């Protein structure tokens, strides 16, 4: 399976808005499989289709240490949230930098699997955080957008440094 190219901030395509999936077909399964492979290869815990330049409401997540608990969510909708918590987040579109973001502490989400079956899930902790972070991507929002202007500036400088070092 081919690895997909992960868009890097500030690529304007990260601001695209994803469309709901209508066809639960082989193309969708292939996309999900390729997204998992791309996420695992990059040692990430989550990836949204927008990050691989596919404007579909599809996210993949695996928060396990052994990377053996894949979860995919198609057309996810957060139906309830409870309390708030501040999480330090990273993102495969911002390698090497992190930022603190205020999120819901618990949530209920409905979503479809690759076969079009509807599921409901309650999540807390890392999973709760990952679901919110990835659904944001589907709406063209990154964790960077949640930071203060000063924190955004610091993060951009740090990214520049990291990229210069990599050349
Ligand atoms: Ni991300």
Coordinates of N, CA and C in Angstrom, one line a residue, residues 7-9 14 51 90-98 137 142-145 155 159 163:
X7 N 0.5 16.8 4.4 CA 0.6 18.2 4.2 C 1.3 18.8 5.5
X8 N 2.2 19.8 5.2 CA 2.9 20.4 6.4 C 2.4 21.9 6.5
X9 N 2.2 22.3 7.7 CA 1.9 23.7 8.0 C 2.9 24.6 7.4
X14 N -4.5 22.7 4.3 CA -4.9 22.2 5.6 C -6.2 23.0 6.1
X51 N -5.4 16.0 6.0 CA -3.9 16.1 6.1 C -3.2 15.4 4.9
X90 N 0.5 17.5 19.8 CA 1.3 17.6 18.6 C 0.5 17.2 17.4
X91 N 1.1 17.3 16.2 CA 0.3 17.0 15.0 C 1.3 16.6 13.9
X92 N 1.0 15.7 13.1 CA 1.9 15.2 12.0 C 2.1 16.3 11.0
X93 N 1.3 17.4 11.0 CA 1.5 18.5 10.1 C 2.4 19.6 10.7
X94 N 2.8 19.3 11.9 CA 3.7 20.2 12.7 C 4.8 19.4 13.4
X95 N 5.6 18.6 12.7 CA 6.5 17.8 13.4 C 7.5 18.5 14.3
X96 N 7.6 18.1 15.5 CA 8.6 18.6 16.4 C 8.2 19.7 17.4
X97 N 6.9 20.1 17.2 CA 6.4 21.2 18.1 C 5.1 20.7 18.8
X98 N 4.8 21.3 19.9 CA 3.6 21.0 20.7 C 3.0 22.3 21.2
X137 N -9.5 19.0 12.2 CA -8.8 19.0 10.8 C -9.9 18.9 9.7
X142 N -6.5 23.6 12.8 CA -5.4 22.8 13.4 C -5.3 23.3 14.9
X143 N -4.5 22.6 15.6 CA -4.3 23.0 17.0 C -3.7 24.4 17.1
X144 N -2.9 24.8 16.1 CA -2.3 26.1 16.0 C -3.4 27.2 16.1
X145 N -4.5 26.9 15.5 CA -5.6 27.9 15.5 C -6.1 28.2 16.9
X155 N 5.7 29.3 18.0 CA 5.6 28.0 17.4 C 6.2 28.0 15.9
X159 N 9.4 26.0 14.4 CA 9.2 25.2 13.2 C 10.3 25.6 12.2
X163 N 13.2 23.1 10.6 CA 13.3 22.9 9.2 C 14.6 23.3 8.6

